[in-house]
XYZ file of C-alpha atoms in Angstrom:
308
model
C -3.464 9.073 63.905
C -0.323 11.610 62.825
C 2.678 10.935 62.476
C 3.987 11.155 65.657
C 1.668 8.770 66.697
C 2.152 6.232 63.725
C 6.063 6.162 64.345
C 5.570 5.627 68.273
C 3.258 2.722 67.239
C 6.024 1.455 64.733
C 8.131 1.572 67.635
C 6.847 -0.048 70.769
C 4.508 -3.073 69.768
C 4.791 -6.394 70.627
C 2.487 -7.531 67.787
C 2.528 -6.579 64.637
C 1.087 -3.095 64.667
C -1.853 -3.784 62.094
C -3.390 -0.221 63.222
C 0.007 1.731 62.781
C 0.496 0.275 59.150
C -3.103 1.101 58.268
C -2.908 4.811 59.445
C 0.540 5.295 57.642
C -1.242 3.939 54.269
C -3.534 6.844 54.542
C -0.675 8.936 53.678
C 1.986 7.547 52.077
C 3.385 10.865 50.653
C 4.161 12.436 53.852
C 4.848 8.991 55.778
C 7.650 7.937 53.285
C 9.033 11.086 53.704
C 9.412 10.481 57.221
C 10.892 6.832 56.892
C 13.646 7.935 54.491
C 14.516 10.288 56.696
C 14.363 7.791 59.597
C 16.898 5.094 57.725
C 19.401 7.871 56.455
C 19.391 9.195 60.368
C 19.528 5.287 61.630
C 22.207 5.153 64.165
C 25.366 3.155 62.369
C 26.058 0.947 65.692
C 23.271 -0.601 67.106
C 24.384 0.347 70.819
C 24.296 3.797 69.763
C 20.442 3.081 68.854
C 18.123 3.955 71.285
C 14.331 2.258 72.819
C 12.928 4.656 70.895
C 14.056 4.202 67.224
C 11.431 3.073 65.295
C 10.902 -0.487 63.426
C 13.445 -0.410 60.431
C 11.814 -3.363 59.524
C 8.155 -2.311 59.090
C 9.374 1.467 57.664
C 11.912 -1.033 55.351
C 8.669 -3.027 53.696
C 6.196 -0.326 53.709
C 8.468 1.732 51.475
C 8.575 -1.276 49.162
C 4.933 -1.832 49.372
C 4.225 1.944 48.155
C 6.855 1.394 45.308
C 8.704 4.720 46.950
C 11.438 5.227 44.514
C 13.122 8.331 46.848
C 13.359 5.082 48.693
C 16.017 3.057 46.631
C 19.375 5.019 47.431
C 19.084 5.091 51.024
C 17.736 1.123 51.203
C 20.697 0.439 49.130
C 22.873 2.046 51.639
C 21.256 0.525 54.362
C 21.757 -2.877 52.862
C 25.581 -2.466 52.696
C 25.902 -1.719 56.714
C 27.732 -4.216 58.684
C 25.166 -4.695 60.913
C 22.087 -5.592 58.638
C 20.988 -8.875 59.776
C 20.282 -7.350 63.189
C 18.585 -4.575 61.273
C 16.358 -6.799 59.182
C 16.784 -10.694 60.292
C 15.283 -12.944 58.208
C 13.909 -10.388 56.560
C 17.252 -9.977 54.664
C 17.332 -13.017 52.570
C 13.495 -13.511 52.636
C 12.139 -10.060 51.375
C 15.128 -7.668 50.930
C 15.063 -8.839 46.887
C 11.781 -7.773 45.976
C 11.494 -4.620 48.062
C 14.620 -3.612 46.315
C 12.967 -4.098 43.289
C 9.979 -2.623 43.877
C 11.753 0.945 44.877
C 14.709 0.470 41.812
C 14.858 4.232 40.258
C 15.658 2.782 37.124
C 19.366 2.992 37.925
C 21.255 -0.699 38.692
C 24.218 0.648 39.606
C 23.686 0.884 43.576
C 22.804 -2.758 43.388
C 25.785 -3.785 41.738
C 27.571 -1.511 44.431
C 26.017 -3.492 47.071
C 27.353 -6.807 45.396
C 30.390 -5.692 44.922
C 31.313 -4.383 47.927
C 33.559 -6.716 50.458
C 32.445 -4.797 53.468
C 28.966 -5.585 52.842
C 27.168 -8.511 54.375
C 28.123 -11.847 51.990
C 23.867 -12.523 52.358
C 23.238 -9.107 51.279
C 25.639 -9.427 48.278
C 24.309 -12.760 47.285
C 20.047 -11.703 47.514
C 20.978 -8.312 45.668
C 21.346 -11.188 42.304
C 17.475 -12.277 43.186
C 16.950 -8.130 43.136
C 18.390 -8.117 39.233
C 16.319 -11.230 38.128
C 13.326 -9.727 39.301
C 14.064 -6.648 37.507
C 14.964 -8.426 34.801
C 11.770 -10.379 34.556
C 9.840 -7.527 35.308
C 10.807 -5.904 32.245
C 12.992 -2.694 34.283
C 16.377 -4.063 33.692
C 17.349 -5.392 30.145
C 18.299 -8.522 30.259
C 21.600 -7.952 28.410
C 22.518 -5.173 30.862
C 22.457 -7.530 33.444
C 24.344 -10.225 31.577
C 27.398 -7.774 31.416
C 27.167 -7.097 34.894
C 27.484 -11.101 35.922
C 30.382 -11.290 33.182
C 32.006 -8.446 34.796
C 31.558 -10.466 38.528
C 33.354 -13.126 37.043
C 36.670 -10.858 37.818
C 35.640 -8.514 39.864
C 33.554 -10.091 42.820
C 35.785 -10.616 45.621
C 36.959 -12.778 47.365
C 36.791 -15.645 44.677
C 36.750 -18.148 47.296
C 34.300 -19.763 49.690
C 31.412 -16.361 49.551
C 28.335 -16.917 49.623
C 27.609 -14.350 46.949
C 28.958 -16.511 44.698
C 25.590 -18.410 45.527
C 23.570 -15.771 44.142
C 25.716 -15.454 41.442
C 25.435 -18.573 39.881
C 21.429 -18.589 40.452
C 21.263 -15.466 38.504
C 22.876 -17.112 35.331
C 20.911 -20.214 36.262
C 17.303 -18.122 36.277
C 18.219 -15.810 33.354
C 18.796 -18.936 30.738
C 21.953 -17.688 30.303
C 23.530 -20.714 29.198
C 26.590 -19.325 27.665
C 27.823 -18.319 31.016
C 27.958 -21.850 32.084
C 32.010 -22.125 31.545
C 32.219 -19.050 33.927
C 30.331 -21.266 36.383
C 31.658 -23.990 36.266
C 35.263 -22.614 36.636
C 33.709 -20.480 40.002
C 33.259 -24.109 41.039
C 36.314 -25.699 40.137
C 38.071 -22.685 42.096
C 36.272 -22.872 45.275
C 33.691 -19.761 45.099
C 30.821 -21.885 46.014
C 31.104 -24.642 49.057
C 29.702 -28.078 48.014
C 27.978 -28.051 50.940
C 26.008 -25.280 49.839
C 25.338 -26.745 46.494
C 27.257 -28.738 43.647
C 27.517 -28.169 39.781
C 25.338 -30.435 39.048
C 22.393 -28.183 40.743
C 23.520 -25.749 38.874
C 23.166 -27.730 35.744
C 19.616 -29.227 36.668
C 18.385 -25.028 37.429
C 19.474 -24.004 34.200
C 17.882 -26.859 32.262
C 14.615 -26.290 34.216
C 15.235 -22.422 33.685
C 15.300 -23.024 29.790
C 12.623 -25.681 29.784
C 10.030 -23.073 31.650
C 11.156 -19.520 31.320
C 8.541 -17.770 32.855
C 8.518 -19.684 35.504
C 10.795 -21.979 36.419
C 9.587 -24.941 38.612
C 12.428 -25.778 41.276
C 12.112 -22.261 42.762
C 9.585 -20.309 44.491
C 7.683 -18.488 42.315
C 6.925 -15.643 45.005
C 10.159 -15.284 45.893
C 10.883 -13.377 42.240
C 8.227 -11.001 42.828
C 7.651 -7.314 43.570
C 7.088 -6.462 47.331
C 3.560 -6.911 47.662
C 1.553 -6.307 51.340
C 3.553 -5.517 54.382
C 0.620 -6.832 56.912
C -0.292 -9.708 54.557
C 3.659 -11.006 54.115
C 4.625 -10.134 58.092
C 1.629 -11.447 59.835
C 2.779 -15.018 58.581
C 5.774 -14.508 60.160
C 6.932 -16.275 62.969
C 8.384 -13.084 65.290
C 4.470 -12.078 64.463
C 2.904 -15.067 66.004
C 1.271 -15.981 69.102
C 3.304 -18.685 69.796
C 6.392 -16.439 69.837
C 4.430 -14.029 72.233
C 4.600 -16.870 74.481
C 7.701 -18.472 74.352
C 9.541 -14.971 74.909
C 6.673 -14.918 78.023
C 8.099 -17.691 79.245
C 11.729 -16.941 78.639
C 11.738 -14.072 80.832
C 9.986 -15.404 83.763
C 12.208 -18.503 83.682
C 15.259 -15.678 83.541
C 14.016 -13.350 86.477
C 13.438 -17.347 88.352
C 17.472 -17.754 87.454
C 18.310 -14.119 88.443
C 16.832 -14.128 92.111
C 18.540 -17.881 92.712
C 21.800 -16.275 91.488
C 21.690 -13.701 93.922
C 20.695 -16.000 96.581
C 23.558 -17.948 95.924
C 25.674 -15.225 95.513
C 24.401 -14.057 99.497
C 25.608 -17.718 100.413
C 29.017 -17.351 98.894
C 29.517 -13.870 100.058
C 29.101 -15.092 104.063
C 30.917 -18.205 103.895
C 33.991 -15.890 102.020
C 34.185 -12.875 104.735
C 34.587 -15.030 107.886
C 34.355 -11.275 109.417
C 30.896 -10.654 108.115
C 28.337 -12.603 110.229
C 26.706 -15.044 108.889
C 22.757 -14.404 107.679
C 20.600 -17.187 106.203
C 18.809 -15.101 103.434
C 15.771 -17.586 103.657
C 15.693 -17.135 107.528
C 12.291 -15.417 107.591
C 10.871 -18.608 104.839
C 8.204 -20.656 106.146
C 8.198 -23.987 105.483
C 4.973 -23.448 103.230
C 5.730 -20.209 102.145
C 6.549 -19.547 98.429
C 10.113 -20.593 97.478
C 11.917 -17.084 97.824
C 14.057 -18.706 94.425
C 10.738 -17.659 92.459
C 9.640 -21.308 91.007
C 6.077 -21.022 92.486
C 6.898 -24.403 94.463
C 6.387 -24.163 98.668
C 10.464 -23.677 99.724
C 9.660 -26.989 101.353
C 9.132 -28.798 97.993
C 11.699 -26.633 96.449
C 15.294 -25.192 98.084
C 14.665 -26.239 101.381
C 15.095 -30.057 100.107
């Protein structure tokens, strides 16, 4: 398969396009290439992008799954669009950390540009602190460099109220041990920076004893989660979009929405000749028999169906 071929199959599939993903393995080189120069060329506006662009989604975790460092810059740029969550979903808060990590040059500093940037999506600010424990657990990002960096948040992540970055904030000092942050959190808190809905002080409190207690791997979280990206077909196949059962509920959906679209327009016939009083009248199920199919598509005879 080249790579014509591999992008067209990482573009129209309805599955998860197991034999796409196996032909670009064969040659990662050229094929990340390819998908960095795919996500730098990504149309901005997603009506602007057409049928045809491929899967930013599969190119996004196959780039972290070959640890493609020319990746990093342009996934961190990508990351601070507007309209990410229709770029990557779930994906964004499920994966985005640890294919960040597994691309990171060696540089933080478009990471912290990420979290510190208002524009950027408030999800995508808060994962980018899972990205920097990862790294920092990983042993590619000293521990006190990122310390600084969560000191310097304190003043300069904005807005200080009600963002949910502030969430990832907090669970970065919580997961890091660092225990003489814990004033800075708790005044975050008392100001408004995290909702209590989302979590209270006192969860806070409970992470970083747990994080102390069992530093290499603390217990309330999931272990996976603080990873480096691992298998694209392995992590995606478990997804839901992936499974059978979504294959048939969006079968489904759109044969219950063509049903609703022809008894629209029916209706909309009905309407139209009882408006015009100049227009004769024409019964659009005229020609119907009584044990015909229902012309409103239900699969009922129209005598069991509209005709009632």
């Amino acid at each position: 398969m080249d790579a014509a071929a591999i992008i067209d199959g990482l573009t129209r599939y309805r599955r998860l396009p197991v034999a796409a993903i196996e032909a670009a393995r064969e040659t990662p080189a050229s094929m990340a290439a390819e998908f960095v120069r795919l996500i730098e060329s990504h149309p901005h506006h997603q009506e602007d992008a057409d049928e045809g662009q491929p899967s930013i989604l599969l190119i996004f975790h196959l780039l972290g799954e070959w640890r493609e460092r020319s990746a990093y810059r342009p996934l961190a740029n990508l990351l601070r669009r507007s309209d990410i969550d229709d770029l990557l979903g779930d994906a964004l808060t499920e994966t985005a950390p640890s294919v960040m990590a597994a691309v990171f040059d060696g540089d933080p500093q478009p990471i912290y540009d990420i979290i510190l940037d208002q524009a950027a999506d408030e999800f995508a600010r808060s994962v980018m602190f899972d990205t920097l424990i990862i790294l920092v657990r990983e042993g590619l990002l000293p521990r006190a460099e990122v310390e600084r960096f969560l000191v310097r948040c304190f003043s300069d992540l904005r807005p200080i109220q009600s963002n949910f970055a502030w969430s990832g904030w907090q669970e970065a000092v919580a997961l890091l041990g660092l225990a003489e942050l814990k004033p800075l959190v708790k005044q975050v808190f008392d100001r408004g920076g995290i909702e209590q809905m989302w979590m209270s002080y006192r969860d806070f409190e409970e992470d970083l004893a747990d994080a102390l207690d069992h530093p290499d791997a603390p217990r309330r979280y999931d272990r996976d989660r603080y990873r480096l990206f691992g298998d694209t077909i392995e992590v995606l196949s478990t997804w839901y979009g992936f499974s059978q059962k979504y294959l048939d509920e969006q079968r489904k959906y759109l044969v219950n929405q063509r049903r609703y679209e022809r008894e629209d327009a029916r209706k909309n016939d009905l309407v139209y000749a009882m408006e015009d009083p100049t227009s004769p009248f024409i019964n659009p199920s005229r020609d119907v028999g009584r044990n015909d199919p229902c012309p409103c598509g239900s699969g009922k005879k129209y005598k069991k169906c509209c005709l009632n």
